[in-house]
Coordinates of C-alpha atoms in Angstrom, one line a residue:
M691 CA 108.2 68.7 118.5
S692 CA 108.4 71.6 116.1
M693 CA 105.6 72.4 113.7
R694 CA 108.1 73.1 110.9
E695 CA 108.6 69.3 110.8
A696 CA 106.3 68.8 107.9
G697 CA 108.6 70.6 105.5
S698 CA 110.7 69.1 102.8
G699 CA 114.0 69.8 104.6
D700 CA 115.6 71.0 101.4
G701 CA 117.2 74.5 101.6
R702 CA 116.8 74.8 97.8
A703 CA 113.0 74.4 98.0
S704 CA 111.0 76.3 95.4
K705 CA 108.8 79.2 96.3
S706 CA 105.7 77.0 96.1
E707 CA 107.2 74.5 98.4
K708 CA 108.2 77.1 100.9
K709 CA 104.7 78.6 100.7
R710 CA 103.2 75.1 101.3
E711 CA 105.5 74.7 104.3
Q712 CA 104.3 78.0 105.8
W713 CA 100.7 77.0 105.4
N714 CA 101.5 73.5 106.8
A715 CA 103.0 75.1 109.9
Y716 CA 99.9 77.3 110.3
W717 CA 97.3 74.5 110.0
L718 CA 99.3 72.1 112.2
S719 CA 99.5 74.8 114.9
E720 CA 95.7 75.2 114.6
Y721 CA 95.3 71.4 114.8
R722 CA 97.5 71.2 117.8
R723 CA 95.5 74.0 119.5
W724 CA 92.3 72.2 118.7
L725 CA 93.7 68.9 120.2
K726 CA 95.0 70.9 123.2
Q727 CA 98.4 69.3 123.0
D728 CA 101.7 70.7 123.9
S729 CA 104.5 71.0 121.3
R730 CA 106.4 67.9 122.6
T731 CA 103.5 65.5 121.9
P732 CA 103.2 64.0 118.4
L733 CA 100.0 65.0 116.7
S734 CA 97.2 62.5 116.5
T735 CA 96.4 61.3 113.0
E736 CA 93.4 59.2 113.9
A737 CA 90.6 59.7 111.4
A738 CA 88.1 60.6 114.1
D739 CA 90.3 63.4 115.4
V740 CA 91.0 64.8 111.9
T741 CA 87.3 64.6 111.0
G742 CA 86.4 66.5 114.2
F743 CA 89.0 69.2 113.4
L744 CA 87.7 69.6 109.9
I745 CA 84.1 69.8 111.2
G746 CA 85.2 72.5 113.6
L747 CA 86.8 74.5 110.7
R748 CA 83.5 74.3 108.8
A749 CA 81.7 75.6 111.8
R750 CA 84.2 78.5 111.8
K751 CA 83.0 79.3 108.2
K752 CA 86.2 78.0 106.6
Q753 CA 85.7 77.2 102.9
A754 CA 86.3 73.8 101.4
W755 CA 89.7 74.7 99.9
Q756 CA 90.9 75.9 103.3
R757 CA 89.8 72.7 105.0
H758 CA 91.5 70.7 102.2
Q759 CA 94.6 72.7 102.7
A760 CA 94.5 71.9 106.4
L761 CA 94.0 68.2 105.6
R762 CA 97.0 68.2 103.2
A763 CA 99.1 69.6 106.0
I764 CA 98.2 66.7 108.3
I765 CA 98.9 64.3 105.5
D766 CA 102.3 65.8 104.9
Y767 CA 103.0 65.6 108.6
T768 CA 102.0 62.0 108.8
K769 CA 104.2 61.1 105.8
N770 CA 107.3 63.1 106.6
V771 CA 107.4 63.2 110.3
L772 CA 105.6 60.1 111.6
H773 CA 106.2 58.0 108.5
G774 CA 102.8 56.5 108.9
S775 CA 100.0 55.4 106.7
T776 CA 97.8 58.0 105.1
I777 CA 95.2 55.8 103.4
D778 CA 92.3 56.9 105.4
L779 CA 93.3 60.6 105.2
E780 CA 93.8 60.3 101.4
E781 CA 90.2 59.1 101.0
M782 CA 89.1 62.1 103.0
S783 CA 91.2 64.3 100.7
I784 CA 89.5 62.9 97.6
K785 CA 86.1 63.8 99.0
L786 CA 87.2 67.2 100.0
S787 CA 88.7 67.8 96.5
R788 CA 85.4 67.0 95.0
L789 CA 83.7 69.5 97.3
V790 CA 86.3 72.1 96.5
R791 CA 85.5 71.8 92.7
E792 CA 81.7 72.0 93.5
E793 CA 82.2 75.1 95.5
E794 CA 84.3 76.7 92.8
Q795 CA 81.7 76.1 90.2
K796 CA 79.0 77.5 92.5
H797 CA 81.2 80.5 93.1
I798 CA 81.7 81.1 89.4
A799 CA 78.0 81.0 88.8
E800 CA 77.3 83.4 91.7
V801 CA 79.8 86.0 90.5
G802 CA 79.3 85.5 86.8
D803 CA 77.3 88.7 86.6
R804 CA 80.0 90.6 88.4
A805 CA 82.5 89.7 85.7
G806 CA 80.2 91.3 83.1
I807 CA 80.6 90.6 79.4
I808 CA 83.4 88.2 78.5
P809 CA 84.2 87.8 74.8
A810 CA 83.0 84.3 73.9
N811 CA 85.5 84.0 71.0
E812 CA 88.6 84.4 73.2
P813 CA 90.6 81.4 74.4
E814 CA 89.6 79.9 77.8
V815 CA 92.7 81.3 79.5
L816 CA 92.0 84.8 78.4
Q817 CA 88.4 84.5 79.5
G818 CA 89.5 83.2 82.9
L819 CA 92.0 86.1 83.2
R820 CA 89.4 88.7 82.5
R821 CA 87.0 87.1 84.9
H822 CA 89.5 86.9 87.8
I823 CA 90.7 90.5 87.3
R824 CA 87.2 91.8 87.3
I825 CA 86.1 89.8 90.4
S826 CA 89.3 91.0 92.1
G827 CA 88.3 94.6 91.5
L828 CA 91.3 95.5 89.4
K829 CA 91.2 98.4 87.0
L830 CA 90.1 98.2 83.4
S831 CA 93.6 99.4 82.3
T832 CA 95.2 96.5 84.2
E833 CA 92.8 94.1 82.5
T834 CA 93.7 95.5 79.1
A835 CA 97.4 95.3 79.7
Y836 CA 97.4 91.8 81.1
V837 CA 95.2 90.4 78.4
K838 CA 97.5 92.0 75.8
W839 CA 100.6 90.3 77.2
A840 CA 98.8 87.0 77.7
R841 CA 97.7 87.1 74.1
Q842 CA 101.2 88.0 72.8
F843 CA 102.6 85.1 74.9
A844 CA 100.0 82.7 73.5
D845 CA 100.8 83.8 69.9
R846 CA 104.5 83.5 70.5
F847 CA 104.2 79.8 71.5
E848 CA 101.0 79.1 69.5
L849 CA 98.7 78.4 72.4
P850 CA 95.2 78.9 71.0
H851 CA 93.4 76.7 73.7
G852 CA 93.6 76.5 77.4
S853 CA 94.9 72.9 77.5
A854 CA 98.0 73.9 75.5
W855 CA 99.1 76.0 78.4
E856 CA 99.7 72.9 80.5
A857 CA 102.9 72.2 78.6
I858 CA 104.3 75.7 79.3
S859 CA 107.1 76.0 81.9
E860 CA 109.4 78.6 83.4
S861 CA 111.8 78.3 80.4
H862 CA 109.1 79.6 78.0
V863 CA 108.5 82.6 80.2
E864 CA 112.2 83.3 80.4
D865 CA 112.6 83.1 76.6
F866 CA 109.6 85.4 76.1
L867 CA 110.9 88.0 78.5
S868 CA 114.4 87.8 77.1
E869 CA 113.1 88.3 73.6
L870 CA 111.4 91.5 74.7
V871 CA 114.8 92.9 75.6
L872 CA 116.9 91.5 72.8
E873 CA 114.6 91.8 69.9
R874 CA 112.1 94.5 70.8
N875 CA 114.3 96.6 73.1
V876 CA 111.5 97.4 75.5
A877 CA 111.8 99.6 78.5
P878 CA 112.3 98.0 82.0
S879 CA 108.8 99.0 83.1
T880 CA 107.4 97.4 80.0
Q881 CA 109.2 94.1 80.6
N882 CA 108.1 94.2 84.3
Q883 CA 104.5 94.7 83.2
A884 CA 104.7 91.6 80.9
F885 CA 106.3 89.6 83.7
N886 CA 103.6 90.6 86.2
A887 CA 100.9 89.7 83.7
L888 CA 102.3 86.2 83.2
L889 CA 102.7 85.8 87.0
Y890 CA 99.1 86.6 87.4
V891 CA 98.0 84.2 84.7
F892 CA 100.0 81.2 86.0
E893 CA 99.1 81.8 89.7
W894 CA 95.4 82.8 89.6
V895 CA 94.2 81.3 86.3
L896 CA 96.2 78.2 85.8
N897 CA 96.8 77.5 89.5
R898 CA 100.5 76.9 88.7
P899 CA 102.6 79.6 90.4
L900 CA 105.8 80.3 88.5
E901 CA 109.0 79.3 90.3
E902 CA 112.3 81.2 89.8
V903 CA 112.4 82.9 86.4
D904 CA 115.9 83.7 85.2
A905 CA 115.4 85.9 82.2
L906 CA 117.6 88.7 80.7
R907 CA 116.3 91.9 82.3
A908 CA 116.2 95.3 80.7
K909 CA 118.6 97.8 82.2
E910 CA 116.7 100.4 84.2
N911 CA 118.0 103.9 83.9
R912 CA 116.9 106.3 86.7
C913 CA 115.9 109.5 84.8
L914 CA 115.6 112.8 86.7
P915 CA 112.2 114.4 86.5
I916 CA 111.5 117.4 84.4
V917 CA 110.4 120.3 86.6
L918 CA 108.9 123.7 85.6
S919 CA 109.8 126.9 87.4
V920 CA 107.2 128.9 89.2
A921 CA 107.3 131.5 86.4
E922 CA 106.8 128.8 83.8
V923 CA 103.9 127.3 85.6
E924 CA 102.3 130.7 85.9
R925 CA 102.8 131.3 82.2
L926 CA 101.4 127.9 81.3
M927 CA 98.3 128.4 83.3
Q928 CA 97.4 131.4 81.2
E929 CA 96.9 129.1 78.2
F930 CA 94.0 127.2 79.7
F931 CA 90.4 128.2 80.2
G932 CA 87.3 126.7 81.8
R933 CA 87.5 123.0 82.7
D934 CA 91.0 122.6 81.3
R935 CA 92.3 125.4 83.5
L936 CA 90.7 123.7 86.6
I937 CA 92.3 120.4 85.7
A938 CA 95.7 122.0 85.2
R939 CA 95.5 123.8 88.6
I940 CA 94.5 120.6 90.3
L941 CA 97.4 118.7 88.8
Y942 CA 99.9 121.4 90.1
G943 CA 98.1 122.4 93.2
C944 CA 97.3 118.9 94.6
G945 CA 100.1 116.8 93.0
L946 CA 97.7 114.4 91.3
R947 CA 98.4 112.1 88.4
I948 CA 96.3 112.8 85.3
G949 CA 94.3 109.6 85.7
E950 CA 93.6 110.4 89.3
C951 CA 92.4 113.8 88.4
V952 CA 90.0 113.0 85.6
S953 CA 88.5 110.2 87.7
L954 CA 87.7 112.3 90.8
R955 CA 84.2 111.8 92.1
I956 CA 82.2 114.5 93.8
K957 CA 82.2 112.6 97.1
D958 CA 86.0 112.7 97.2
I959 CA 86.2 116.5 97.7
D960 CA 86.0 117.6 101.3
F961 CA 85.4 121.4 101.3
D962 CA 85.2 121.7 105.0
R963 CA 88.5 120.0 105.8
K964 CA 90.2 121.2 102.6
L965 CA 91.1 117.7 101.5
I966 CA 90.9 115.6 98.4
T967 CA 90.7 111.8 98.7
V968 CA 92.4 110.0 95.8
R969 CA 90.8 106.6 95.2
E970 CA 92.3 103.5 93.5
T971 CA 95.7 105.0 93.1
K972 CA 98.7 103.5 91.3
G973 CA 99.4 101.3 94.4
C974 CA 95.7 100.5 94.8
E975 CA 95.6 102.4 98.1
D976 CA 93.6 105.5 98.9
R977 CA 95.4 108.7 100.0
T978 CA 94.5 112.3 100.9
T979 CA 96.1 115.4 99.6
L980 CA 95.5 119.1 100.3
L981 CA 92.8 121.2 98.6
P982 CA 94.2 124.7 97.9
D983 CA 92.0 127.6 99.1
C984 CA 92.1 129.2 95.7
L985 CA 90.4 126.1 94.1
V986 CA 87.5 125.9 96.5
E987 CA 85.1 128.3 94.6
D988 CA 86.0 126.9 91.2
L989 CA 85.4 123.3 92.4
K990 CA 82.1 124.3 94.0
L991 CA 81.0 125.8 90.6
A992 CA 82.1 122.6 88.9
V993 CA 79.9 120.6 91.3
R994 CA 76.9 122.8 90.6
N995 CA 77.4 122.4 86.9
R996 CA 77.8 118.7 87.3
R997 CA 74.6 118.5 89.4
A998 CA 72.6 120.3 86.6
R999 CA 73.9 117.8 84.0
H1000 CA 73.2 114.9 86.2
E1001 CA 69.6 116.0 86.8
E1002 CA 69.1 116.1 83.0
D1003 CA 70.5 112.5 82.8
L1004 CA 68.1 111.4 85.5
A1005 CA 65.1 113.0 83.7
A1006 CA 66.1 111.0 80.6
G1007 CA 66.1 107.7 82.5
L1008 CA 69.9 107.6 82.7
G1009 CA 72.3 108.8 85.4
K1010 CA 74.0 105.5 86.4
V1011 CA 77.8 105.6 87.0
Y1012 CA 80.4 102.8 87.3
M1013 CA 81.0 101.8 90.9
P1014 CA 84.1 99.7 91.7
H1015 CA 84.2 96.3 93.5
A1016 CA 80.6 95.4 92.6
L1017 CA 79.3 98.1 94.9
S1018 CA 76.5 98.7 92.4
R1019 CA 75.1 95.3 93.5
K1020 CA 75.5 96.0 97.2
Y1021 CA 74.2 99.6 97.0
P1022 CA 72.0 99.7 93.8
N1023 CA 70.4 103.1 94.7
Q1024 CA 73.8 104.8 95.0
Q1025 CA 74.6 104.2 91.4
T1026 CA 72.5 107.2 90.4
H1027 CA 73.5 109.4 93.4
L1028 CA 75.2 112.7 92.8
N1029 CA 78.0 111.9 95.2
W1030 CA 79.3 109.0 93.1
Q1031 CA 79.3 111.0 89.8
Y1032 CA 82.6 111.9 88.2
L1033 CA 83.4 115.6 88.5
F1034 CA 84.9 115.7 85.0
A1035 CA 82.2 113.8 83.2
S1036 CA 82.4 113.2 79.5
E1037 CA 80.1 115.1 77.2
K1038 CA 79.0 111.9 75.5
L1039 CA 77.4 108.8 76.9
S1040 CA 79.3 105.5 76.4
K1041 CA 78.9 101.8 76.9
D1042 CA 80.7 100.3 79.8
P1043 CA 83.0 97.6 78.3
R1044 CA 82.4 95.2 81.2
S1045 CA 78.7 95.6 82.0
G1046 CA 77.5 96.8 78.7
H1047 CA 75.4 99.5 80.3
I1048 CA 75.1 103.0 78.9
M1049 CA 76.7 105.4 81.4
R1050 CA 78.4 108.8 81.5
H1051 CA 82.0 108.1 82.2
H1052 CA 84.8 110.6 83.1
I1053 CA 86.7 112.2 80.3
H1054 CA 89.6 110.3 78.9
R1055 CA 93.0 111.4 80.0
S1056 CA 94.2 111.9 76.4
T1057 CA 91.5 114.6 76.0
F1058 CA 93.4 116.9 78.3
C1059 CA 96.9 115.6 77.5
R1060 CA 96.6 116.9 73.9
K1061 CA 95.5 120.3 75.1
F1062 CA 98.3 120.4 77.7
T1063 CA 100.9 119.7 75.0
A1064 CA 99.5 122.5 72.9
G1065 CA 99.5 124.8 75.9
V1066 CA 103.2 124.1 76.6
M1067 CA 104.1 125.1 73.0
K1068 CA 102.0 128.3 73.1
A1069 CA 103.6 129.3 76.4
G1070 CA 107.0 129.1 74.8
I1071 CA 108.3 126.4 77.2
I1072 CA 111.2 124.5 75.6
K1073 CA 111.2 121.8 78.2
P1074 CA 109.6 118.5 77.1
A1075 CA 106.8 118.9 79.7
H1076 CA 103.8 116.6 80.0
T1077 CA 100.9 116.3 82.5
H1078 CA 103.1 114.4 85.0
T1079 CA 105.5 117.3 85.0
M1080 CA 102.9 119.2 87.1
R1081 CA 103.2 116.6 89.7
H1082 CA 106.9 116.8 89.7
S1083 CA 106.7 120.6 90.0
F1084 CA 104.3 120.3 92.9
A1085 CA 106.7 118.1 94.9
T1086 CA 109.8 120.2 94.0
H1087 CA 108.2 123.5 94.8
L1088 CA 107.1 122.2 98.2
L1089 CA 110.6 121.2 98.9
E1090 CA 111.8 124.6 98.0
Q1091 CA 109.3 126.1 100.4
G1092 CA 110.9 123.9 103.2
T1093 CA 108.1 121.3 103.4
D1094 CA 109.2 118.1 105.2
I1095 CA 110.1 115.3 102.8
R1096 CA 107.9 112.8 104.8
T1097 CA 104.9 115.1 104.3
I1098 CA 105.5 115.3 100.6
Q1099 CA 105.9 111.5 100.5
M1100 CA 102.4 111.2 102.1
L1101 CA 100.8 113.7 99.7
L1102 CA 102.3 112.0 96.6
G1103 CA 101.4 108.5 97.9
H1104 CA 104.9 107.1 97.6
K1105 CA 105.5 103.9 99.4
D1106 CA 109.3 104.3 99.4
I1107 CA 110.9 107.5 100.6
S1108 CA 113.7 107.1 98.0
T1109 CA 111.1 107.7 95.3
T1110 CA 110.4 111.1 96.9
M1111 CA 114.0 111.9 97.5
I1112 CA 114.6 112.2 93.7
Y1113 CA 113.1 115.7 93.8
T1114 CA 115.9 117.1 95.9
H1115 CA 118.1 117.3 92.9
V1116 CA 116.6 120.6 91.8
L1117 CA 116.9 122.5 95.1
Q1118 CA 118.8 125.7 94.6
N1119 CA 119.4 126.5 98.2
G1120 CA 119.6 124.8 101.6
P1121 CA 122.0 122.0 102.6
V1122 CA 121.5 120.2 99.3
G1123 CA 122.4 123.2 97.2
V1124 CA 126.1 123.3 96.0
R1125 CA 127.8 126.3 94.6
S1126 CA 130.2 125.8 91.7
P1127 CA 133.9 126.7 92.3
L1128 CA 133.7 128.7 89.0
D1129 CA 131.2 131.0 90.6
R1130 CA 133.5 131.7 93.5
L1131 CA 136.4 132.4 91.1
A1132 CA 134.2 134.8 89.1
S1133 CA 133.2 136.7 92.2

């Protein structure tokens, strides 16, 4: 007898139903393995057997919600396949549900300090959203964006309190996303960000995953990247000095995004292997990129200067730095270690918005972005270049040198090779280059 038997049997099943079927199949296979039965024998639904299975799961350190999920799979199997009574099992489910709630409250109490300062004047849903994002280790920028969209959604449908969200359905989300396109004419990426924020709220805060959402989507136009020539890059570099020059050279020489560059920590620079490790990237995955030989001495000087400033902070009773994923609680002594300090630290101390502690954070990306724009104008570059243009130029110039496209994909951290392939449009030679018939006629 197949373990997919516990499903609804409806091909039009929603995503949540399909997900439940998948978990039912998993837990029923675990139950069958525990019973040591073959696939042709109907599963036992005796209370004693089910209780023994759940006790075994607890011995395997399975949490209460996981044991409850396994029990619901057995109940669904009993109803849909065996068409038997589930009275005894339902009583067990009620007790497990109570235990799940107790464990959730205990978990919230244990991780409350990890969430940091939560604004008490915000609606419950927004507080829950902040708490879950912080416990999950997501970036502050993600929290800011998601809270913004959740607040706009709440204002649109007048949802000041958490209980009011219970009446919200997929149609409200569809209307909100469509209005972003029709009335506010937002970019596709902006609409996708709003959609992802609402998906997160409904799935992780409200425990009501959204089903199919059929909203009017913004039309996505694939724009070709702006790329500087080697001569333009050389001319632009002459407009920067000191720390700004080092940042500009890292952007171009390593292919980093501006956010990745300003948030580099000293421990992420490997001088011996000539590598830079980029942490918490756009796709939330670490990657390594090359460290140009010509940057080694400048980076070593920057580390020495950073060490001197850090020793001054320690002497003043400061020196702590933000550490992701609650590592400051696991390794409290590392929070003041030089290795964890930001290479491009801010001149001013600031209060961490989550913990409330006074720390020396890295410089804000806008600090260099303004100087970069001014440098482009001084260099006489007419292209609308910005900091990300240096990353585009890095990839394009590597292609022009004959570097393998897969290697460039790895250095840039692209998950899809098609994203990297867009840089082939600027090649002026090789198999991709095409000569105009007008040039042939002129020659």
